[in-house]
Short mmCIF file of C-alpha atoms in Angstrom, two decimals:
data_model
loop_
_atom_site.label_atom_id
_atom_site.label_comp_id
_atom_site.label_asym_id
_atom_site.label_seq_id
_atom_site.Cartn_x
_atom_site.Cartn_y
_atom_site.Cartn_z
CA MET A 13 5.57 -13.04 -2.92
CA SER A 14 7.02 -10.40 -5.07
CA SER A 15 8.97 -7.26 -4.11
CA LEU A 16 7.10 -4.34 -2.62
CA SER A 17 9.29 -1.85 -4.25
CA VAL A 18 12.29 -1.79 -6.60
CA GLY A 19 10.36 0.01 -9.25
CA ARG A 20 6.92 -0.14 -8.01
CA VAL A 21 5.22 -1.00 -4.81
CA LEU A 22 2.32 -3.33 -5.10
CA ARG A 23 -0.93 -1.43 -5.37
CA ARG A 24 -3.91 -1.67 -3.05
CA GLY A 25 -1.80 -3.06 -0.18
CA LEU A 26 -2.00 -6.66 -1.44
CA CYS A 27 0.62 -9.26 -1.86
CA ALA A 28 1.52 -10.54 -5.21
CA GLY A 29 0.13 -13.99 -4.52
CA ALA A 30 -3.21 -12.57 -3.41
CA VAL A 31 -3.37 -10.10 -6.33
CA GLY A 32 -3.12 -13.01 -8.75
CA ALA A 33 -6.08 -14.69 -7.15
CA LEU A 34 -8.39 -11.75 -6.82
CA VAL A 35 -11.34 -10.78 -8.86
CA LEU A 36 -11.46 -7.03 -9.26
CA ALA A 37 -14.74 -5.78 -10.63
CA GLY A 38 -15.13 -1.99 -10.84
CA LEU A 39 -17.27 0.67 -12.34
CA GLY A 40 -15.68 4.07 -12.65
CA SER A 41 -17.50 7.26 -11.68
CA GLY A 42 -16.59 10.92 -11.76
CA VAL A 43 -17.15 13.59 -9.21
CA ALA A 44 -16.54 17.37 -9.47
CA PHE A 45 -14.05 19.14 -7.26
CA ALA A 46 -13.07 22.65 -6.68
CA GLY A 47 -11.89 24.25 -9.86
CA GLY A 48 -14.27 22.22 -11.97
CA ALA A 49 -11.91 19.19 -12.36
CA ALA A 50 -13.79 15.84 -12.48
CA GLN A 51 -12.21 13.05 -10.59
CA SER A 52 -13.07 9.37 -11.06
CA ASP A 53 -13.54 6.58 -8.58
CA GLU A 54 -14.08 2.83 -8.71
CA LEU A 55 -15.92 0.53 -6.39
CA GLU A 56 -14.39 -2.86 -6.57
CA ILE A 57 -15.33 -6.31 -5.09
CA GLU A 58 -12.21 -8.05 -3.72
CA ALA A 59 -12.59 -11.86 -3.58
CA PRO A 60 -10.62 -14.92 -4.57
CA ARG A 61 -11.18 -15.88 -8.11
CA ASP A 62 -10.88 -19.57 -7.16
CA ALA A 63 -11.05 -21.39 -3.83
CA THR A 64 -10.48 -24.97 -2.88
CA VAL A 65 -12.07 -26.86 0.06
CA THR A 66 -10.64 -30.18 1.03
CA VAL A 67 -12.17 -33.56 1.68
CA ALA A 68 -11.95 -34.75 5.25
CA PRO A 69 -8.60 -36.15 6.39
CA GLU A 70 -8.57 -39.81 7.32
CA GLY A 71 -10.61 -40.29 10.46
CA GLY A 72 -11.57 -36.63 10.66
CA THR A 73 -14.00 -34.00 9.40
CA PRO A 74 -13.48 -31.37 6.65
CA GLN A 75 -11.53 -28.32 7.78
CA TYR A 76 -13.07 -24.78 7.58
CA ARG A 77 -11.07 -22.30 5.58
CA THR A 78 -11.61 -18.50 5.47
CA LEU A 79 -12.39 -16.41 2.38
CA ASP A 80 -11.32 -12.84 2.89
CA LEU A 81 -13.84 -10.53 1.13
CA GLY A 82 -14.20 -6.83 0.92
CA LEU A 83 -14.60 -3.69 -1.10
CA PHE A 84 -12.03 -1.16 -2.37
CA HIS A 85 -12.19 2.22 -3.99
CA SER A 86 -9.29 3.93 -5.59
CA ASN A 87 -9.69 7.66 -4.98
CA ARG A 88 -8.76 8.60 -1.47
CA ASP A 89 -10.19 12.14 -1.98
CA ILE A 90 -13.73 10.70 -2.21
CA THR A 91 -15.72 9.44 0.77
CA VAL A 92 -17.51 6.11 0.29
CA THR A 93 -19.81 4.95 3.11
CA ASP A 94 -22.63 2.60 3.96
CA ALA A 95 -21.20 -0.26 1.74
CA ARG A 96 -23.18 -3.53 1.40
CA LEU A 97 -21.67 -6.70 -0.04
CA THR A 98 -24.26 -9.33 -1.15
CA VAL A 99 -22.99 -12.95 -1.07
CA ASP A 100 -24.94 -15.70 -2.75
CA VAL A 101 -23.86 -19.31 -1.97
CA SER A 102 -26.98 -21.12 -3.47
CA ARG A 103 -24.57 -22.78 -6.10
CA LEU A 104 -22.60 -24.49 -3.34
CA ASP A 105 -25.38 -27.05 -2.65
CA GLY A 106 -23.77 -30.48 -2.20
CA VAL A 107 -20.30 -29.00 -2.60
CA ALA A 108 -19.55 -26.86 0.45
CA GLU A 109 -21.23 -25.34 3.55
CA VAL A 110 -20.81 -21.83 4.86
CA ALA A 111 -20.57 -20.33 8.36
CA TRP A 112 -21.64 -16.64 8.11
CA PRO A 113 -19.71 -13.96 10.10
CA ASP A 114 -21.52 -11.59 12.47
CA ASN A 115 -21.65 -8.66 10.00
CA CYS A 116 -23.61 -10.76 7.42
CA ALA A 117 -27.42 -11.21 7.62
CA PRO A 118 -28.52 -14.40 5.70
CA ASP A 119 -31.95 -14.89 4.33
CA GLU A 120 -34.32 -17.65 5.74
CA GLY A 121 -32.80 -20.28 3.54
CA GLY A 122 -29.24 -19.31 4.58
CA THR A 123 -28.04 -19.05 0.98
CA VAL A 124 -27.99 -15.30 0.36
CA ALA A 125 -26.66 -12.70 2.86
CA VAL A 126 -26.10 -9.00 2.88
CA CYS A 127 -22.98 -8.04 4.65
CA ASP A 128 -22.36 -4.67 6.22
CA VAL A 129 -18.97 -3.39 5.10
CA GLY A 130 -19.46 0.30 6.38
CA ASP A 131 -16.97 2.82 5.12
CA VAL A 132 -14.66 1.87 2.30
CA ARG A 133 -11.23 3.04 3.07
CA ALA A 134 -7.77 2.81 1.61
CA PRO A 135 -5.51 0.86 2.00
CA TYR A 136 -7.77 -2.17 1.42
CA ARG A 137 -8.51 -4.42 4.39
CA PRO A 138 -10.78 -7.52 4.34
CA SER A 139 -14.14 -6.67 5.92
CA VAL A 140 -16.00 -9.99 5.51
CA ARG A 141 -14.39 -13.21 6.61
CA LEU A 142 -16.51 -16.13 5.27
CA LYS A 143 -15.81 -19.63 6.65
CA LEU A 144 -16.21 -22.42 4.10
CA ARG A 145 -15.65 -26.25 4.26
CA ALA A 146 -16.49 -29.15 2.03
CA ASP A 147 -19.81 -30.83 2.37
CA ALA A 148 -19.41 -34.09 4.24
CA GLU A 149 -20.81 -36.02 1.22
CA ALA A 150 -18.98 -34.03 -1.46
CA ALA A 151 -16.91 -36.00 -3.96
CA LEU A 152 -13.33 -35.09 -4.86
CA GLY A 153 -13.49 -32.69 -7.86
CA ALA A 154 -17.05 -31.37 -7.14
CA GLN A 155 -17.45 -27.80 -8.09
CA GLY A 156 -19.72 -24.84 -7.23
CA ALA A 157 -19.62 -21.06 -7.06
CA ILE A 158 -20.18 -18.01 -4.87
CA GLN A 159 -21.59 -14.86 -6.45
CA TYR A 160 -21.20 -11.34 -5.19
CA SER A 161 -22.66 -7.90 -5.85
CA ALA A 162 -22.09 -4.65 -4.02
CA GLU A 163 -23.11 -1.01 -3.74
CA ALA A 164 -22.13 1.93 -1.57
CA THR A 165 -22.99 5.60 -0.89
CA GLY A 166 -20.71 7.97 -2.76
CA GLY A 167 -19.93 9.32 -6.19
CA PRO A 168 -21.65 12.06 -8.26
CA ASP A 169 -25.07 10.23 -8.36
CA GLY A 170 -24.92 9.34 -4.64
CA THR A 171 -24.33 5.60 -5.28
CA LEU A 172 -21.46 3.52 -6.49
CA VAL A 173 -22.18 0.06 -7.86
CA ALA A 174 -19.62 -2.70 -8.43
CA PRO A 175 -20.46 -5.24 -11.17
CA SER A 176 -20.93 -8.87 -9.90
CA ALA A 177 -18.01 -11.06 -9.28
CA THR A 178 -17.68 -14.87 -8.70
CA THR A 179 -15.52 -17.29 -6.74
CA SER A 180 -15.30 -20.82 -8.21
CA VAL A 181 -15.16 -23.45 -5.45
CA THR A 182 -13.64 -26.90 -5.99
CA VAL A 183 -13.40 -29.93 -3.59
CA GLY A 184 -9.74 -30.98 -3.61
CA SER A 185 -7.11 -32.84 -1.68
CA GLY A 186 -3.67 -31.59 -0.53
CA ILE A 187 -1.94 -28.98 1.63
CA ASP A 188 -3.44 -25.56 2.36
CA LEU A 189 -1.16 -23.46 4.52
CA GLY A 190 -2.27 -20.10 5.80
CA ILE A 191 -0.90 -17.49 8.16
CA SER A 192 -2.69 -15.52 10.89
CA ALA A 193 -4.03 -12.12 9.68
CA ALA A 194 -2.54 -9.15 11.27
CA GLN A 195 -4.76 -6.98 13.47
CA ASP A 196 -6.08 -3.78 12.11
CA ASP A 197 -3.55 -1.21 10.90
CA VAL A 198 -2.14 0.79 13.79
CA THR A 199 -1.67 4.58 14.05
CA GLY A 200 0.11 6.80 16.51
CA VAL A 201 2.75 4.23 17.48
CA ALA A 202 5.68 5.80 19.38
CA PRO A 203 9.19 5.38 17.80
CA GLY A 204 11.05 2.85 19.99
CA SER A 205 7.95 0.70 20.49
CA SER A 206 7.88 -3.10 19.71
CA LEU A 207 4.85 -4.69 18.01
CA THR A 208 4.02 -8.41 17.99
CA VAL A 209 2.78 -9.75 14.63
CA PRO A 210 0.30 -12.63 14.55
CA SER A 211 2.23 -15.42 12.83
CA SER A 212 0.61 -18.75 13.53
CA VAL A 213 0.83 -21.13 10.61
CA THR A 214 -2.28 -23.38 10.04
CA ASN A 215 -2.80 -26.25 7.60
CA THR A 216 -6.46 -26.43 6.60
CA GLY A 217 -5.78 -29.10 4.04
CA ASN A 218 -6.08 -32.86 4.45
CA GLU A 219 -2.43 -33.75 3.95
CA THR A 220 0.65 -33.01 6.15
CA ALA A 221 2.96 -30.12 5.10
CA HIS A 222 6.55 -31.24 5.72
CA GLY A 223 8.07 -27.86 6.54
CA PHE A 224 7.32 -24.45 5.20
CA THR A 225 9.00 -21.23 4.04
CA MET A 226 8.31 -17.65 4.96
CA SER A 227 8.89 -14.49 3.00
CA MET A 228 8.78 -11.01 4.40
CA TYR A 229 9.16 -7.38 3.11
CA VAL A 230 9.95 -4.81 5.69
CA THR A 231 10.00 -1.05 5.12
CA TYR A 232 12.85 1.24 6.20
CA GLY A 233 11.38 2.30 9.53
CA LEU A 234 10.82 -1.13 10.91
CA ASP A 235 13.32 -3.75 12.15
CA VAL A 236 12.05 -7.35 12.23
CA THR A 237 13.02 -10.32 14.47
CA ARG A 238 16.06 -12.09 13.34
CA TYR A 239 15.85 -15.89 13.10
CA PRO A 240 18.83 -18.21 12.41
CA GLN A 241 16.59 -19.85 9.69
CA CYS A 242 16.24 -16.58 7.79
CA SER A 243 18.40 -14.47 5.42
CA TYR A 244 17.98 -10.74 5.29
CA THR A 245 18.66 -8.81 2.03
CA PRO A 246 18.37 -4.99 1.56
CA LEU A 247 16.57 -4.26 -1.71
CA ASP A 248 17.03 -0.57 -1.91
CA ASP A 249 16.85 2.52 0.44
CA ALA A 250 13.31 1.52 1.48
CA PHE A 251 12.98 -2.19 1.96
CA THR A 252 14.52 -5.35 3.27
CA HIS A 253 13.57 -8.83 1.94
CA VAL A 254 13.64 -11.71 4.38
CA THR A 255 13.44 -15.42 3.39
CA CYS A 256 13.14 -18.20 5.96
CA SER A 257 12.96 -22.00 5.87
CA PHE A 258 11.50 -24.00 8.81
CA ASP A 259 11.40 -27.74 8.94
CA THR A 260 8.39 -28.11 11.21
CA ASP A 261 5.70 -30.60 10.10
CA VAL A 262 2.12 -29.11 9.97
CA PRO A 263 -0.57 -32.01 10.06
CA PRO A 264 -4.13 -31.43 8.74
CA GLY A 265 -5.95 -29.06 11.04
CA ALA A 266 -2.81 -28.29 13.01
CA THR A 267 -1.49 -24.81 13.92
CA VAL A 268 2.23 -24.19 14.69
CA GLU A 269 4.18 -21.20 15.94
CA LEU A 270 7.47 -19.77 14.89
CA PRO A 271 10.54 -20.51 17.14
CA GLU A 272 9.98 -17.13 18.88
CA PRO A 273 7.35 -14.41 18.49
CA LEU A 274 7.55 -12.35 15.29
CA ARG A 275 8.14 -8.76 16.36
CA LEU A 276 8.61 -5.42 14.76
CA ALA A 277 10.75 -2.63 16.31
CA VAL A 278 9.49 0.83 15.36
CA THR A 279 12.65 2.84 14.77
CA GLY A 280 13.42 6.58 15.21
CA HIS A 281 13.00 7.18 11.51
CA ALA A 282 9.59 5.39 11.18
CA LEU A 283 6.61 7.20 9.80
CA HIS A 284 4.28 5.31 7.33
CA GLU A 285 5.51 1.67 7.40
CA ARG A 286 4.37 -1.57 5.78
CA PHE A 287 5.11 -5.17 6.65
CA GLU A 288 4.26 -7.88 4.27
CA TYR A 289 4.70 -11.64 5.15
CA GLY A 290 3.63 -14.91 3.83
CA VAL A 291 3.91 -18.68 4.09
CA HIS A 292 4.33 -21.48 1.55
CA PRO A 293 5.11 -25.26 1.50
CA ALA A 294 8.81 -25.99 1.85
CA ASP A 295 8.91 -28.20 -1.26
CA GLU A 296 8.47 -25.88 -4.20
CA ALA A 297 7.01 -28.84 -6.13
CA THR A 298 4.11 -29.01 -3.67
CA VAL A 299 1.07 -27.04 -4.75
CA ASP A 300 -0.73 -25.13 -1.97
CA LEU A 301 -4.46 -25.51 -2.64
CA ASP A 302 -5.31 -21.85 -1.91
CA ASN A 303 -2.88 -18.95 -2.02
CA SER A 304 -5.35 -16.28 -0.88
CA ASN A 305 -4.55 -16.82 2.79
CA ASN A 306 -0.84 -17.26 2.40
CA ASN A 307 0.11 -13.60 2.45
CA ARG A 308 -0.67 -10.71 4.78
CA VAL A 309 -0.01 -6.99 4.93
CA TRP A 310 0.15 -4.78 8.06
CA HIS A 311 0.43 -0.94 7.96
CA VAL A 312 2.05 0.83 10.94
CA ASN A 313 1.92 4.58 11.20
CA ALA A 314 4.29 6.07 13.62
CA ASP A 315 3.80 9.28 15.74
CA ASN A 316 6.67 11.00 14.07
CA THR A 317 7.56 13.88 11.85
CA ALA A 318 9.83 14.81 8.89
CA ASP A 319 11.00 18.40 8.61
CA PHE A 320 11.30 19.24 4.92
CA ALA A 321 13.15 22.50 4.04
CA MET A 322 14.01 24.48 0.90
CA LYS A 323 17.23 26.39 0.63
CA GLY A 324 17.31 29.27 -1.82
CA THR A 325 20.17 31.11 -3.32
CA GLU A 326 21.39 34.54 -4.56
CA VAL A 327 23.20 35.22 -7.83
CA SER A 328 24.22 38.17 -9.90
CA GLY A 329 24.79 38.83 -13.55
CA ALA A 330 24.58 41.55 -16.20
CA ALA A 331 22.04 41.60 -19.00
CA GLY A 332 22.87 38.71 -21.38
CA ASP A 333 24.73 36.72 -18.82
CA ILE A 334 23.88 33.17 -17.95
CA VAL A 335 24.09 32.54 -14.19
CA THR A 336 23.82 29.33 -12.21
CA ALA A 337 21.00 29.30 -9.64
CA ALA A 338 21.06 26.15 -7.44
CA PHE A 339 18.45 25.68 -4.78
CA ARG A 340 18.29 22.67 -2.46
CA PHE A 341 15.85 20.41 -0.72
CA VAL A 342 16.73 18.92 2.68
CA ASN A 343 14.92 16.42 4.90
CA TYR A 344 15.92 17.21 8.45
CA GLY A 345 13.96 14.18 9.62
CA PRO A 346 13.88 12.40 11.89
CA ALA A 347 11.48 10.32 9.75
CA TRP A 348 11.84 9.11 6.16
CA VAL A 349 8.75 9.62 3.86
CA GLY A 350 7.43 7.29 1.19
CA ASP A 351 4.10 5.98 -0.13
CA VAL A 352 4.43 2.29 0.76
CA THR A 353 1.11 1.37 -0.73
CA SER A 354 1.39 2.65 -4.28
CA GLY A 355 4.94 3.70 -4.69
CA ASP A 356 3.81 7.14 -5.98
CA ARG A 357 5.86 10.24 -5.20
CA LEU A 358 4.51 12.21 -2.33
CA VAL A 359 6.32 15.58 -2.72
CA ALA A 360 6.92 17.95 -5.61
CA ILE A 361 8.85 21.26 -5.73
CA ASP A 362 7.56 24.31 -7.49
CA PHE A 363 10.12 26.84 -8.87
CA TYR A 364 8.85 30.20 -10.11
CA LEU A 365 11.49 32.04 -12.05
CA PRO A 366 12.69 35.51 -10.98
CA GLU A 367 11.42 38.39 -13.14
CA GLY A 368 13.58 39.15 -16.15
CA THR A 369 15.11 35.70 -16.45
CA THR A 370 14.79 32.73 -18.82
CA ALA A 371 15.92 29.15 -17.96
CA THR A 372 18.62 28.00 -20.50
CA SER A 373 19.38 24.66 -18.71
CA VAL A 374 16.98 22.64 -16.63
CA PRO A 375 17.69 19.55 -14.28
CA ARG A 376 16.37 16.29 -15.86
CA THR A 377 13.97 15.96 -12.85
CA CYS A 378 12.27 19.24 -13.60
CA ARG A 379 9.63 20.21 -16.25
CA THR A 380 7.62 23.17 -17.14
CA ALA A 381 4.18 23.46 -15.52
CA ARG A 382 1.06 25.61 -15.37
CA ALA A 383 -1.12 25.54 -12.23
CA PRO A 384 -4.40 27.32 -11.46
CA GLY A 385 -3.61 30.82 -10.16
CA ASP A 386 -0.21 31.14 -11.94
CA ALA A 387 0.45 34.65 -13.25
CA PRO A 388 0.53 34.55 -17.06
CA ASP A 389 4.01 36.22 -17.09
CA VAL A 390 5.68 33.99 -14.56
CA VAL A 391 7.36 30.79 -15.78
CA HIS A 392 6.78 27.86 -13.40
CA TYR A 393 8.79 24.50 -13.18
CA VAL A 394 7.94 21.47 -11.19
CA CYS A 395 10.79 19.29 -9.86
CA THR A 396 10.56 15.74 -8.43
CA LEU A 397 12.39 14.15 -5.61
CA PRO A 398 13.42 10.50 -5.19
CA THR A 399 10.46 8.23 -4.43
CA TRP A 400 11.84 7.50 -0.90
CA THR A 401 12.75 10.68 1.04
CA SER A 402 15.27 9.37 3.58
CA PRO A 403 16.42 11.39 6.62
CA ASP A 404 19.25 13.76 5.77
CA LEU A 405 18.43 13.60 2.09
CA ASN A 406 19.98 16.69 0.30
CA VAL A 407 19.05 17.21 -3.31
CA SER A 408 20.41 20.19 -5.34
CA PHE A 409 18.61 21.50 -8.43
CA SER A 410 20.81 23.60 -10.61
CA PHE A 411 19.24 25.96 -13.28
CA GLY A 412 20.98 27.99 -15.85
CA LEU A 413 19.26 31.36 -15.93
CA ARG A 414 19.80 33.99 -18.62
CA VAL A 415 19.50 37.56 -17.38
CA ASP A 416 17.27 39.07 -20.03
CA ARG A 417 17.13 42.38 -18.26
CA VAL A 418 18.49 43.51 -14.91
CA VAL A 419 15.74 43.82 -12.32
CA PRO A 420 17.21 44.68 -8.88
CA ASP A 421 16.23 42.07 -6.31
CA ALA A 422 14.41 39.98 -8.89
CA THR A 423 12.88 37.23 -6.59
CA GLY A 424 11.70 33.84 -7.59
CA ARG A 425 10.53 31.21 -5.13
CA VAL A 426 10.76 27.44 -4.56
CA VAL A 427 8.06 25.60 -2.63
CA ALA A 428 7.85 22.01 -1.41
CA ARG A 429 4.24 20.73 -1.45
CA PRO A 430 2.21 17.46 -1.86
CA ASP A 431 2.76 15.95 -5.30
CA SER A 432 -0.99 15.63 -5.64
CA GLY A 433 -1.49 19.40 -5.55
CA GLY A 434 -1.46 22.37 -3.09
CA GLY A 435 -1.74 22.25 0.55
CA SER A 436 0.49 21.43 3.47
CA LEU A 437 2.63 18.41 4.25
CA ALA A 438 0.85 16.73 7.07
CA PHE A 439 3.99 15.14 8.47
CA ASP A 440 6.04 18.36 8.51
CA PRO A 441 6.25 20.07 11.84
CA ASP A 442 7.55 23.37 10.41
CA PRO A 443 5.94 24.54 7.28
CA THR A 444 7.66 27.93 7.49
CA ASN A 445 10.84 26.45 5.92
CA ASN A 446 8.98 24.66 3.03
CA SER A 447 9.68 27.70 0.74
CA ALA A 448 12.72 29.80 0.03
CA ALA A 449 13.72 32.68 -2.33
CA VAL A 450 15.89 32.65 -5.45
CA VAL A 451 17.16 36.16 -5.92
CA VAL A 452 18.89 37.49 -9.02
CA ASN A 453 20.90 40.79 -8.63
CA PRO A 454 20.28 41.32 -4.94
CA SER A 455 20.85 44.83 -3.62
CA VAL A 456 24.06 45.36 -1.75
#
């Protein structure tokens, strides 16, 4: 499993091991928004590229394994509904058998089913869990395939279509560890709460796993159970990496538990949190037959706020003088703020220069900008904050301003707003302090 952060959080809320095994088939589409800007969207089928089912263990029957399937679309500003995923298993004859979940309606032959996905939301969550096991007569090495197609309501033409995708299925022999999937993402969790994470480890292979390792990535607003078998390493201001080694044997078909339940404490600075965890064979030389069920992600949204505030300034100077105007951003908390799905910045700061001034020096985190509605004679800069906005973060932006002409009470303004555009900050309880004035030559 690779790091969630340190440069870039994994997109689409998927672990690195799962990303490497996924087929992503998408078709972009544009939709018009206010102001005439066209935004694109993609409907994608998310399914393992390869899957292995195991022959029966000695004296037993083949074990079912689960294929996590679903749909994803990348633009959160567009609503996508009534999604259907069609699954065709006709090419598995003599290789593997399928047990359909309740939200799939198979045809009379039981080989093609239309699965009701419903609304397609971000972040991605599996919506179809298909059970699959080797045919009792299948030979080691036998191969087949599952084919997928999908469509949903949304986009400029009313329908989004994802090109077909395929999972290749092979009958193999070995260890196949998997960990319980977390329940649905939770919202409105009170700071101070404790959550139990499903963490049973199952071996659906036909050989015994002699021990296993776990890897976890925990965001800043969560504290995780501390086991003596684990080490805990802070990665940056936003994440902790946990690595564990357990010597428990996991025979074919068996499920084992951790020494004590895996719990997350929701801290006082929690807001939008993410917990990623996964399991692998203890011996690095041992190949796990299927990595798609090794890693899980759980999003925890706390009932909390972060009070962002802008602090302006007043300076004076004669015509031709260069004055230093430094405004500040402060997060009064109590929560931190970060996009733990994409790693994108969530907040930007607009600075509109006071009349009669020109910027002669600009912070490296600021750039000139032009937004709809800007007055043609007003110069506009956009400044960025650190990706992770921690409680008590205090950032100063110092501009050199030349006074081209003296205008009494020349007033510019600074505004904290969503990085994606205008509007309010949903997590901020006091929008009245999101803006402040920068005044040059204030009246006495």
